[in-house]
mmCIF file of N, CA, C and O in Angstrom:
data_model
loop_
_atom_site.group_PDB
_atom_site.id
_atom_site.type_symbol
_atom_site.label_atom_id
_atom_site.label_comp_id
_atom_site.label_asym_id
_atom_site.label_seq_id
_atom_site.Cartn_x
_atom_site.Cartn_y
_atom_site.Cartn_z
ATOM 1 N N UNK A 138 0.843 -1.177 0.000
ATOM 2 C CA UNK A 138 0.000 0.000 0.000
ATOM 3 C C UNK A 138 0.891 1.245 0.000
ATOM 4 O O UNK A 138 1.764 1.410 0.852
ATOM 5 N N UNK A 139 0.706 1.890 -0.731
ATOM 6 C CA UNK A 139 1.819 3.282 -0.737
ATOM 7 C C UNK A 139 0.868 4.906 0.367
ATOM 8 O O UNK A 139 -0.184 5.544 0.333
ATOM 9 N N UNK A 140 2.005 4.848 1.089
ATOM 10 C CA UNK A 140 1.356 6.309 1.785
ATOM 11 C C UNK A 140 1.228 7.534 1.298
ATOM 12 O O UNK A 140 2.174 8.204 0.884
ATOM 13 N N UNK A 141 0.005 7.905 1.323
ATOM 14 C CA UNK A 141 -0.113 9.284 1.042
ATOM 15 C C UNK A 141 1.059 10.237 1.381
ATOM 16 O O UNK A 141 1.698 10.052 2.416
ATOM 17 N N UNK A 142 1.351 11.228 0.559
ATOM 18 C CA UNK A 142 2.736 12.136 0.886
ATOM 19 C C UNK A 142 1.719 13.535 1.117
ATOM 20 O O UNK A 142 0.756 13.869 0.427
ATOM 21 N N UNK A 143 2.286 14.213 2.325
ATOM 22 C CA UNK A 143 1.656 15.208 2.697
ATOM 23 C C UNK A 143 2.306 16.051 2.304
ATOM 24 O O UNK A 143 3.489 16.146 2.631
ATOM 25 N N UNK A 144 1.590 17.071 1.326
ATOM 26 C CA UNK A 144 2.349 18.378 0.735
ATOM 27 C C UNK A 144 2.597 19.036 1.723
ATOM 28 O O UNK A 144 3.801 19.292 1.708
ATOM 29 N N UNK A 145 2.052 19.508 2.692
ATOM 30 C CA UNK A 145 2.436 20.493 3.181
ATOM 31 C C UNK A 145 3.574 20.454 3.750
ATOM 32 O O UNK A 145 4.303 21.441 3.649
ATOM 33 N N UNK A 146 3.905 19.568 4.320
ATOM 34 C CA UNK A 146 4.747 18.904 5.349
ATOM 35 C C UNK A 146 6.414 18.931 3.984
ATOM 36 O O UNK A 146 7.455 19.586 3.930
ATOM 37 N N UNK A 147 6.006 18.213 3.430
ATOM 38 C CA UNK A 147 6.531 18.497 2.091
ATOM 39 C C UNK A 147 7.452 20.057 1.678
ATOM 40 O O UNK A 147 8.638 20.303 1.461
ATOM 41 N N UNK A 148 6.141 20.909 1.716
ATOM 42 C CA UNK A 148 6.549 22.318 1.536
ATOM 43 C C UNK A 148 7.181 22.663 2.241
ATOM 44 O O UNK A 148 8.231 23.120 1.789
ATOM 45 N N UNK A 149 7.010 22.693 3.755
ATOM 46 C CA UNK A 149 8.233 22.859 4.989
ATOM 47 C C UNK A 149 9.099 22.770 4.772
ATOM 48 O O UNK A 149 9.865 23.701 4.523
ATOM 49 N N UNK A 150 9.466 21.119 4.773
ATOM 50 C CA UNK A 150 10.670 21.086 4.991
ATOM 51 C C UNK A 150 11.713 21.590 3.194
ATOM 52 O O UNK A 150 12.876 21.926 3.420
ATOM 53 N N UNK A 151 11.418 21.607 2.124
ATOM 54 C CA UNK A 151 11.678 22.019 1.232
ATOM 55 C C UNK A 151 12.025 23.701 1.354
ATOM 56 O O UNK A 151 13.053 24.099 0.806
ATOM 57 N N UNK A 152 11.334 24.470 1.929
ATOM 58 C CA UNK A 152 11.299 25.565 1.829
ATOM 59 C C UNK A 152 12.404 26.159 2.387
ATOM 60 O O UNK A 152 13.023 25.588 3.285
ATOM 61 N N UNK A 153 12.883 27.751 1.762
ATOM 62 C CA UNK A 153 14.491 27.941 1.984
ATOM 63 C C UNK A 153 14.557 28.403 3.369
ATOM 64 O O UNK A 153 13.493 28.841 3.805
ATOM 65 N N UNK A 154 15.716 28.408 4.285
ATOM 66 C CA UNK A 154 15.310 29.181 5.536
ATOM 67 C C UNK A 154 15.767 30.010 5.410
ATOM 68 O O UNK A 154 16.632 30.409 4.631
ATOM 69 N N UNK A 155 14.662 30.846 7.029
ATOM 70 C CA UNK A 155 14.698 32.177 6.745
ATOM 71 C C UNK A 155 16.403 32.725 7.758
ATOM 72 O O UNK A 155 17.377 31.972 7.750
ATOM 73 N N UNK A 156 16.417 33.596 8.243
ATOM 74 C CA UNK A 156 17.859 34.576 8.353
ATOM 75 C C UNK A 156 17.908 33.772 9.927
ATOM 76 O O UNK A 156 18.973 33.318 10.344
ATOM 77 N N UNK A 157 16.779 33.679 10.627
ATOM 78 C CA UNK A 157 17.555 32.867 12.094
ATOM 79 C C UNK A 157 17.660 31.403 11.895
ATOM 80 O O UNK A 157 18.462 30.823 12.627
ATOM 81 N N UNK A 158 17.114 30.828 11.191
ATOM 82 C CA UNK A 158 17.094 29.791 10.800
ATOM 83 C C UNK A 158 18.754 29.323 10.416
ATOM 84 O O UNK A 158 19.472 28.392 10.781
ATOM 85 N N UNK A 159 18.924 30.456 9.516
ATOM 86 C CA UNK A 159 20.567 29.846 8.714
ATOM 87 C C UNK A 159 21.967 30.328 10.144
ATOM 88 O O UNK A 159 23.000 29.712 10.404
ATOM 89 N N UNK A 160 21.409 31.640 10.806
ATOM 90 C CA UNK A 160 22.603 31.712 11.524
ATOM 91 C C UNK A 160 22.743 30.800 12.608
ATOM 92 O O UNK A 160 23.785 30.337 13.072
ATOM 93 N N UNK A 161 21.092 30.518 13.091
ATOM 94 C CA UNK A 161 21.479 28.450 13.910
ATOM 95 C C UNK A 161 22.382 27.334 13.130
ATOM 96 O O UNK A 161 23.267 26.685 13.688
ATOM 97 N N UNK A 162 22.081 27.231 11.974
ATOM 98 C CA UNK A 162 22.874 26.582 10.803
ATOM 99 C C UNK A 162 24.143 27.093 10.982
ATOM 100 O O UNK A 162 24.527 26.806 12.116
ATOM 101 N N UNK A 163 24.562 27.415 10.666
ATOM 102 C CA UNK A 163 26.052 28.379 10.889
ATOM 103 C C UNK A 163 26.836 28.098 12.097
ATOM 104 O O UNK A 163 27.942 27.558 12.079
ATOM 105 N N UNK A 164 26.208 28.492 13.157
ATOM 106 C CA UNK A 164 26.637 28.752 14.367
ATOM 107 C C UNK A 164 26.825 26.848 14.688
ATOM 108 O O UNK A 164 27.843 26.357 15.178
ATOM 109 N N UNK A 165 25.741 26.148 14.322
ATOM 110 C CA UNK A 165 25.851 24.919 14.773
ATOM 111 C C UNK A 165 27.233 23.988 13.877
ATOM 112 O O UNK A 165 27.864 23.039 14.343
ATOM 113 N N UNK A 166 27.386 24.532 12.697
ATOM 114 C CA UNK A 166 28.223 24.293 11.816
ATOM 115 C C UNK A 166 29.628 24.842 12.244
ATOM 116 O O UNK A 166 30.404 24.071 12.810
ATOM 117 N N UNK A 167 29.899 25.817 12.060
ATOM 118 C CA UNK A 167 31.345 26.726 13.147
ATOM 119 C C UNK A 167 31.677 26.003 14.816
ATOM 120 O O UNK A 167 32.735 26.049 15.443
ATOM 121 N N UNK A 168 30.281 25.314 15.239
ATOM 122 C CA UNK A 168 30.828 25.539 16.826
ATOM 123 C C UNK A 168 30.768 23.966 16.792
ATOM 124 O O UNK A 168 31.125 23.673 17.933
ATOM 125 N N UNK A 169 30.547 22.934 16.206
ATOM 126 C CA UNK A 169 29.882 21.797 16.154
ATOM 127 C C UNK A 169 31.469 21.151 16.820
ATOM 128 O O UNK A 169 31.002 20.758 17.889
ATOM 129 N N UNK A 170 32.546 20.892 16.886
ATOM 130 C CA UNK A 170 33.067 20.075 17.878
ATOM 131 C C UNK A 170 32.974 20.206 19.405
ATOM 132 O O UNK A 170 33.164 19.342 20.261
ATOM 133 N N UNK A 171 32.654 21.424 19.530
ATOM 134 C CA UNK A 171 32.720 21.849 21.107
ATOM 135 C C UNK A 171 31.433 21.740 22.237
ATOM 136 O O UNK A 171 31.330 21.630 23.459
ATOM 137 N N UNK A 172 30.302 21.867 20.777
ATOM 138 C CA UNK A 172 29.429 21.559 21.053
ATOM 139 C C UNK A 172 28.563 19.969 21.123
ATOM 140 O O UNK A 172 27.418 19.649 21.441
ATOM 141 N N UNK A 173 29.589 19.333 20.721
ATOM 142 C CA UNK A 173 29.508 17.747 20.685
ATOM 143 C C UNK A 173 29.945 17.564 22.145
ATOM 144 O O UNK A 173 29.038 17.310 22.938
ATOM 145 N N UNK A 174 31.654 17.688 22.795
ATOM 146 C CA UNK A 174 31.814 18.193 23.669
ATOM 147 C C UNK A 174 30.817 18.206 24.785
ATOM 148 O O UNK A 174 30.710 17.212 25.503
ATOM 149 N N UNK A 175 29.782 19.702 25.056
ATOM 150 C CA UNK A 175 29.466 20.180 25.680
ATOM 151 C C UNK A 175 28.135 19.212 25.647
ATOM 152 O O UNK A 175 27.486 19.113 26.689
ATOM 153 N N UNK A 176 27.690 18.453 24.398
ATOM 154 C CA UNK A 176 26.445 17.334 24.866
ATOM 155 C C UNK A 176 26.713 16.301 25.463
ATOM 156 O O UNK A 176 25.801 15.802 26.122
ATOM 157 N N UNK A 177 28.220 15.533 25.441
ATOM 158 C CA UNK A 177 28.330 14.678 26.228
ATOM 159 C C UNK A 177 28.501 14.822 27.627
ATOM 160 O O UNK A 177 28.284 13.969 28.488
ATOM 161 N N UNK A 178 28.949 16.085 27.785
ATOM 162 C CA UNK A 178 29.170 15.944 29.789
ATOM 163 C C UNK A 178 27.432 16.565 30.243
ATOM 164 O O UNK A 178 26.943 16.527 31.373
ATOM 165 N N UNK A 179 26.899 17.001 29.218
ATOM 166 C CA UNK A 179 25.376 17.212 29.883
ATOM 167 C C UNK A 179 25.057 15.776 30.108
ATOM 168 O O UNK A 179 24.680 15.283 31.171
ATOM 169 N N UNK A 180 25.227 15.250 29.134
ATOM 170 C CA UNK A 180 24.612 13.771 29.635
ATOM 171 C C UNK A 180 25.043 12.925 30.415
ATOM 172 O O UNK A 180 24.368 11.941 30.718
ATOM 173 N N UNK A 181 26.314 13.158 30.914
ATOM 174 C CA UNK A 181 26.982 12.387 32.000
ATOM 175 C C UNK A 181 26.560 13.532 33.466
ATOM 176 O O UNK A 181 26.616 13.199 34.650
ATOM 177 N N UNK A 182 26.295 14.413 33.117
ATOM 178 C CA UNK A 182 25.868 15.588 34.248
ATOM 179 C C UNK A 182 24.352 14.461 34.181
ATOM 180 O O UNK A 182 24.224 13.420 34.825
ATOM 181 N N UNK A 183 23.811 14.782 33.659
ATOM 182 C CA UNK A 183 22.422 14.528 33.820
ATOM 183 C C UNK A 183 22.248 12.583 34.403
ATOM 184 O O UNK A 183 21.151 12.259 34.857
ATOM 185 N N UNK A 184 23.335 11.534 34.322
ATOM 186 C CA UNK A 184 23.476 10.207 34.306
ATOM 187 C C UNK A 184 23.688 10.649 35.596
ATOM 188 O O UNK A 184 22.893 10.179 36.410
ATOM 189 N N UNK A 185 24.953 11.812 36.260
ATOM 190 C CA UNK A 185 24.993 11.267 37.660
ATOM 191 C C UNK A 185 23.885 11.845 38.667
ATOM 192 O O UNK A 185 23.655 11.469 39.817
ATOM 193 N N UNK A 186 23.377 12.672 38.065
ATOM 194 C CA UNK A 186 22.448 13.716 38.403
ATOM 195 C C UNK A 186 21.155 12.204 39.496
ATOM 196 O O UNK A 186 21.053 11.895 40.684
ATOM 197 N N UNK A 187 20.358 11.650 37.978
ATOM 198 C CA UNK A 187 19.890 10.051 38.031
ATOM 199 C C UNK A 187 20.282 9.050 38.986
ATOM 200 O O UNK A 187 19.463 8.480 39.707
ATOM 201 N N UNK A 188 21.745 8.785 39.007
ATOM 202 C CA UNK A 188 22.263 8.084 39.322
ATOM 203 C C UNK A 188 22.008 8.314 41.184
ATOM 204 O O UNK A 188 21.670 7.344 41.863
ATOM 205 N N UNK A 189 22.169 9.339 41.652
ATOM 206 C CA UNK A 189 22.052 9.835 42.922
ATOM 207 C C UNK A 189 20.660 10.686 43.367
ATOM 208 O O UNK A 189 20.606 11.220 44.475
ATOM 209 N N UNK A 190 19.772 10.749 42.604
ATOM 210 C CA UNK A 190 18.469 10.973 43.279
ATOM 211 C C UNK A 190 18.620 12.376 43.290
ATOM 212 O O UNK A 190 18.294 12.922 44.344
ATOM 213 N N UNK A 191 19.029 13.084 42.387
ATOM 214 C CA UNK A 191 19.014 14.746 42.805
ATOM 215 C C UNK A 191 18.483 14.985 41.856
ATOM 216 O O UNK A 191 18.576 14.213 40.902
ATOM 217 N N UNK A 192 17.521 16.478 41.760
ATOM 218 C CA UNK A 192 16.944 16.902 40.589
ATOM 219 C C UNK A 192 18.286 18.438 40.172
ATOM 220 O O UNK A 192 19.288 18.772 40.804
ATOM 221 N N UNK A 193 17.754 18.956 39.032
ATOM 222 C CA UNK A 193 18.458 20.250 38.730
ATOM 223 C C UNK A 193 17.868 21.440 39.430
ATOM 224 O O UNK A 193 18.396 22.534 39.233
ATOM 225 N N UNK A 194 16.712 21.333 40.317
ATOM 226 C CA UNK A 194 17.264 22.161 41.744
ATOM 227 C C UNK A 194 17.622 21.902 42.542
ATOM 228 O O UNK A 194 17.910 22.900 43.203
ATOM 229 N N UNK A 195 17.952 20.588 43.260
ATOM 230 C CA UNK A 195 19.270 20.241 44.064
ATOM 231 C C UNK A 195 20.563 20.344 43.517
ATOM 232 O O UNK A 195 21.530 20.182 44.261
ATOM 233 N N UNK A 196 20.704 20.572 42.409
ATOM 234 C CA UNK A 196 22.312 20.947 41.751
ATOM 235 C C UNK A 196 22.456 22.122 41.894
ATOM 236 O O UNK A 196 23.552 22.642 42.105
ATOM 237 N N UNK A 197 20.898 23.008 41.761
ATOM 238 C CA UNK A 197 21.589 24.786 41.660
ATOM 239 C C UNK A 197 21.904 25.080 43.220
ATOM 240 O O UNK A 197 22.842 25.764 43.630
ATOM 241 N N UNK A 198 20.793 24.331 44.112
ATOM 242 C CA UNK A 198 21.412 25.343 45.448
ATOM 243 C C UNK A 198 22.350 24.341 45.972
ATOM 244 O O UNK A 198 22.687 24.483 47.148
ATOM 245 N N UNK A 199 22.674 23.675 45.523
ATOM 246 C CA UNK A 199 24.260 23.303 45.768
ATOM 247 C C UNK A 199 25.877 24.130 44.837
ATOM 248 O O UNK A 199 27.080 24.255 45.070
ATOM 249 N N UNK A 200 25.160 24.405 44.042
ATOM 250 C CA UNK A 200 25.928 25.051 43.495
ATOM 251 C C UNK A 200 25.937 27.145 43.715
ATOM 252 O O UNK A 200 26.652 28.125 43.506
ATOM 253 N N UNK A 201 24.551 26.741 44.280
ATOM 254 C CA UNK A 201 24.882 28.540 44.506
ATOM 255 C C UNK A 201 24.244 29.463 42.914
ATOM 256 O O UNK A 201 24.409 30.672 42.753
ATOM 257 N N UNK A 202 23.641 28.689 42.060
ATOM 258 C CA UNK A 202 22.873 29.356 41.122
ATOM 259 C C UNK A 202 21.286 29.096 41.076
ATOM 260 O O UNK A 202 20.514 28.737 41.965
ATOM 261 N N UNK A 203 21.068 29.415 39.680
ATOM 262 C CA UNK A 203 19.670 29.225 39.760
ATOM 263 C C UNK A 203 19.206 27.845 39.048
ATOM 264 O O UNK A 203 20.091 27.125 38.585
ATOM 265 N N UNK A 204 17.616 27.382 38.928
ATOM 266 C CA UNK A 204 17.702 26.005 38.543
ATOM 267 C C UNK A 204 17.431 26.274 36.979
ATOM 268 O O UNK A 204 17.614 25.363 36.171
ATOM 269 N N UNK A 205 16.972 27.598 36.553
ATOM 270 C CA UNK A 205 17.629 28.378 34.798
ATOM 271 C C UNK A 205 18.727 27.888 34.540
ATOM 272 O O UNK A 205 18.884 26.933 33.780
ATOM 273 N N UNK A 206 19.776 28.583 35.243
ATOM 274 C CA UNK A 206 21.353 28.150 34.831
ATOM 275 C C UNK A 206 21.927 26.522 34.773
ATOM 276 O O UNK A 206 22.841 25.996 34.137
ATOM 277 N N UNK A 207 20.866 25.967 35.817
ATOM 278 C CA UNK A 207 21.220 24.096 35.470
ATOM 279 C C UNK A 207 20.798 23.738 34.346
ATOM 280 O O UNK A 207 21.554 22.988 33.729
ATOM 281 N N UNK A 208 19.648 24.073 33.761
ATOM 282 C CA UNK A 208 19.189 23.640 32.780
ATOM 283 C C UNK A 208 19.987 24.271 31.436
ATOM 284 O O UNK A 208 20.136 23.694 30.359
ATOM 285 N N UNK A 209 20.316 25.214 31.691
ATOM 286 C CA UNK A 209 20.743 25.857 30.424
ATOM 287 C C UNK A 209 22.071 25.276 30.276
ATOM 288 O O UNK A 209 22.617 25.539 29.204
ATOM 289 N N UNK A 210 22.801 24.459 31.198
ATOM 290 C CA UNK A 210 23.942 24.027 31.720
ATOM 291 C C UNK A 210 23.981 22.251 31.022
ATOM 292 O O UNK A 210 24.757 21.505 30.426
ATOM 293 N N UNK A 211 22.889 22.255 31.460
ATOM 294 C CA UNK A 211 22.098 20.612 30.940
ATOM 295 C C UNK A 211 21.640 20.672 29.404
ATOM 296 O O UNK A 211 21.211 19.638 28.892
ATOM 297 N N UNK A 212 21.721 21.898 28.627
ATOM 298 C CA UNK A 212 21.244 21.645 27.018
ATOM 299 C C UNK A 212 21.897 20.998 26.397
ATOM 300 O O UNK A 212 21.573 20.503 25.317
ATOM 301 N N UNK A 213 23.135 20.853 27.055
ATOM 302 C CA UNK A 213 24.203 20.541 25.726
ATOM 303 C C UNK A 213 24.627 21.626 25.036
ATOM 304 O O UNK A 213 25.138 21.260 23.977
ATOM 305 N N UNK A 214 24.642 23.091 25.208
ATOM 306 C CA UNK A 214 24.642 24.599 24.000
ATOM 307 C C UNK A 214 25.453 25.297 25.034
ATOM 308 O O UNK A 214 25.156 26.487 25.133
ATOM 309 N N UNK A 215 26.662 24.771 26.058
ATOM 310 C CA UNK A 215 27.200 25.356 26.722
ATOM 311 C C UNK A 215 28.578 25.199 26.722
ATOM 312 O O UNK A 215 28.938 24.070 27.052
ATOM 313 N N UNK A 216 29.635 26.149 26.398
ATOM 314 C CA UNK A 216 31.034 26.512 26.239
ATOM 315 C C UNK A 216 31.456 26.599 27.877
ATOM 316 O O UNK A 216 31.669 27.658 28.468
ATOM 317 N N UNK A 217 31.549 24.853 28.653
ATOM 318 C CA UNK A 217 31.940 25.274 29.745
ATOM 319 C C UNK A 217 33.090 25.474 30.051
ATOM 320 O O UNK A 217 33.985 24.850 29.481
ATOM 321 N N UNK A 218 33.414 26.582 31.228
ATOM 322 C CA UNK A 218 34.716 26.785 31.827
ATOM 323 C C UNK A 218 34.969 25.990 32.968
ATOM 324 O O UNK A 218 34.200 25.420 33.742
ATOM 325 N N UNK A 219 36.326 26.075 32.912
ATOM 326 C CA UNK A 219 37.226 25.016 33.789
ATOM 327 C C UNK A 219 36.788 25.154 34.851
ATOM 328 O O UNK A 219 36.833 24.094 35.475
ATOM 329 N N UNK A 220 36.371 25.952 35.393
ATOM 330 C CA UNK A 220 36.244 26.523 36.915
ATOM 331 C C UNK A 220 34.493 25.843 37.283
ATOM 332 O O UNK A 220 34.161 25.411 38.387
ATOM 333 N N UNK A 221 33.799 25.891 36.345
ATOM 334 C CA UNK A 221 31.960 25.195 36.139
ATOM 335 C C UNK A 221 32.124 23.940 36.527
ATOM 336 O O UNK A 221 31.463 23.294 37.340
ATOM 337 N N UNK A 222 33.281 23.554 35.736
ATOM 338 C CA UNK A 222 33.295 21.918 35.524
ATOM 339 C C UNK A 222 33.707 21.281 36.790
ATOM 340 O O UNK A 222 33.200 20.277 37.289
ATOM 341 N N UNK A 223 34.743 22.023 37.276
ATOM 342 C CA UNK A 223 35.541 21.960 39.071
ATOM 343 C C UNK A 223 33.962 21.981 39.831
ATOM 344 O O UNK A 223 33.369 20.907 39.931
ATOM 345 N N UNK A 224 33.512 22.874 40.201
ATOM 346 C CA UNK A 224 32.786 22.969 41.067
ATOM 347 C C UNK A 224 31.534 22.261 40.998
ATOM 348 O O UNK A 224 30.755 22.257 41.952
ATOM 349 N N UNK A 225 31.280 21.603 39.808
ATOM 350 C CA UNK A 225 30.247 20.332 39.081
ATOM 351 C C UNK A 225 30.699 19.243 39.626
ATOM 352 O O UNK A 225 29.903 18.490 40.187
ATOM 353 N N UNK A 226 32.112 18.934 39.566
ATOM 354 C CA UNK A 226 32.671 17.456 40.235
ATOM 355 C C UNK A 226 32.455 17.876 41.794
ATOM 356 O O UNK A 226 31.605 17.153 42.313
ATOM 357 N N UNK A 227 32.897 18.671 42.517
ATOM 358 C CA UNK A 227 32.944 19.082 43.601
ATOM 359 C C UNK A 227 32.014 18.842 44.490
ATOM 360 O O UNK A 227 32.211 18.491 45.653
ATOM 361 N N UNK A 228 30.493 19.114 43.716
ATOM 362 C CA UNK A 228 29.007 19.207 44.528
ATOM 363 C C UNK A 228 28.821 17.693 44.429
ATOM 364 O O UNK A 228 28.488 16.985 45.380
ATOM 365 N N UNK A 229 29.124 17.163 42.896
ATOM 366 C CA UNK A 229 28.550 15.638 43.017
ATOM 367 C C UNK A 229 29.801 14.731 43.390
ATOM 368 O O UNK A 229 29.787 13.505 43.278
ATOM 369 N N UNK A 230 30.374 15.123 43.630
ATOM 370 C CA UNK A 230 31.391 14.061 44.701
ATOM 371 C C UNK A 230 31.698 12.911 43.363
ATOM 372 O O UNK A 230 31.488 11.740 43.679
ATOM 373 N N UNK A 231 32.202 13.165 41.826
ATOM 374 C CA UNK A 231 32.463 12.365 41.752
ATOM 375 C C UNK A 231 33.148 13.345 39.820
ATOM 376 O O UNK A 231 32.739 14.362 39.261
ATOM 377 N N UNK A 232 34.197 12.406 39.469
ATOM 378 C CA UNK A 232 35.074 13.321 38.111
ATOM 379 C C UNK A 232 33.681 13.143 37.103
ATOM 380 O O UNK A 232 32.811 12.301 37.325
ATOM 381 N N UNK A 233 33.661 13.955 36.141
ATOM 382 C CA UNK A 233 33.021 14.462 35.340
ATOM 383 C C UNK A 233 34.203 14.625 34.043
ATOM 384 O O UNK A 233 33.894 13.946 33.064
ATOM 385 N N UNK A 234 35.312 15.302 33.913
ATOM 386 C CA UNK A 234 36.548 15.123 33.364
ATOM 387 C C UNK A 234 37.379 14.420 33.536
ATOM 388 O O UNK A 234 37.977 14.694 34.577
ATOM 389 N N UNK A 235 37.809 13.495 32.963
ATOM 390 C CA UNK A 235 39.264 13.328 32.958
ATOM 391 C C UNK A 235 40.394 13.060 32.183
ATOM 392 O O UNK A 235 40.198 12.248 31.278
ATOM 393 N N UNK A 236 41.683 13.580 32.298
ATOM 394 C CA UNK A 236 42.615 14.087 31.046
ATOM 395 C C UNK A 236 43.669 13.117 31.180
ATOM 396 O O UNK A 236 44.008 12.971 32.355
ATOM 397 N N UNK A 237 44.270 12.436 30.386
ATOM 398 C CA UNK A 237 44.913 12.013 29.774
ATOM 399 C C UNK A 237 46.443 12.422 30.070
ATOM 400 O O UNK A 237 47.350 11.963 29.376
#
């Protein structure tokens, strides 16, 4: 049986993008190793997060921010600094980095 093809859906995704559209494109294209990077320790943030029964507002007021900044911390879209990452191992009592 062949499925109906939905034009519209069709038209979407065909259609050219518009100016924020391409500088997400861009930006994801230019920043894309770091930002590979920055999705894997969200997800090991977020595994030990699981792993120990804490939510991302037990991470912020352990950490002294807000539970905005965990999450925005948790996207994966974050250029973290050395000093974030220290005080990330620090609260959860356990490496998050380690170098070679």
């Amino acid at each position: 049986m062949r499925e109906a093809v939905n034009v519209e859906k069709l038209k979407e995704i065909t259609r050219p993008r518009n100016e924020e559209e391409q500088k997400e494109a861009d930006f994801r294209r230019e920043n894309r190793e770091w930002l590979q990077i920055s999705g894997r320790l969200a997800l090991k943030i977020s595994q030990i997060l699981r792993e120990k029964g804490m939510s991302q507002v037990d991470l912020a007021q352990r950490l002294g921010i807000t539970a905005a900044q965990v999450s925005k911390l948790l996207s994966g879209r974050v250029n973290f600094e050395l000093n974030t990452l220290n005080k990330l191992q620090n609260v959860l009592g356990q490496r998050i980095v380690t170098l070679r």
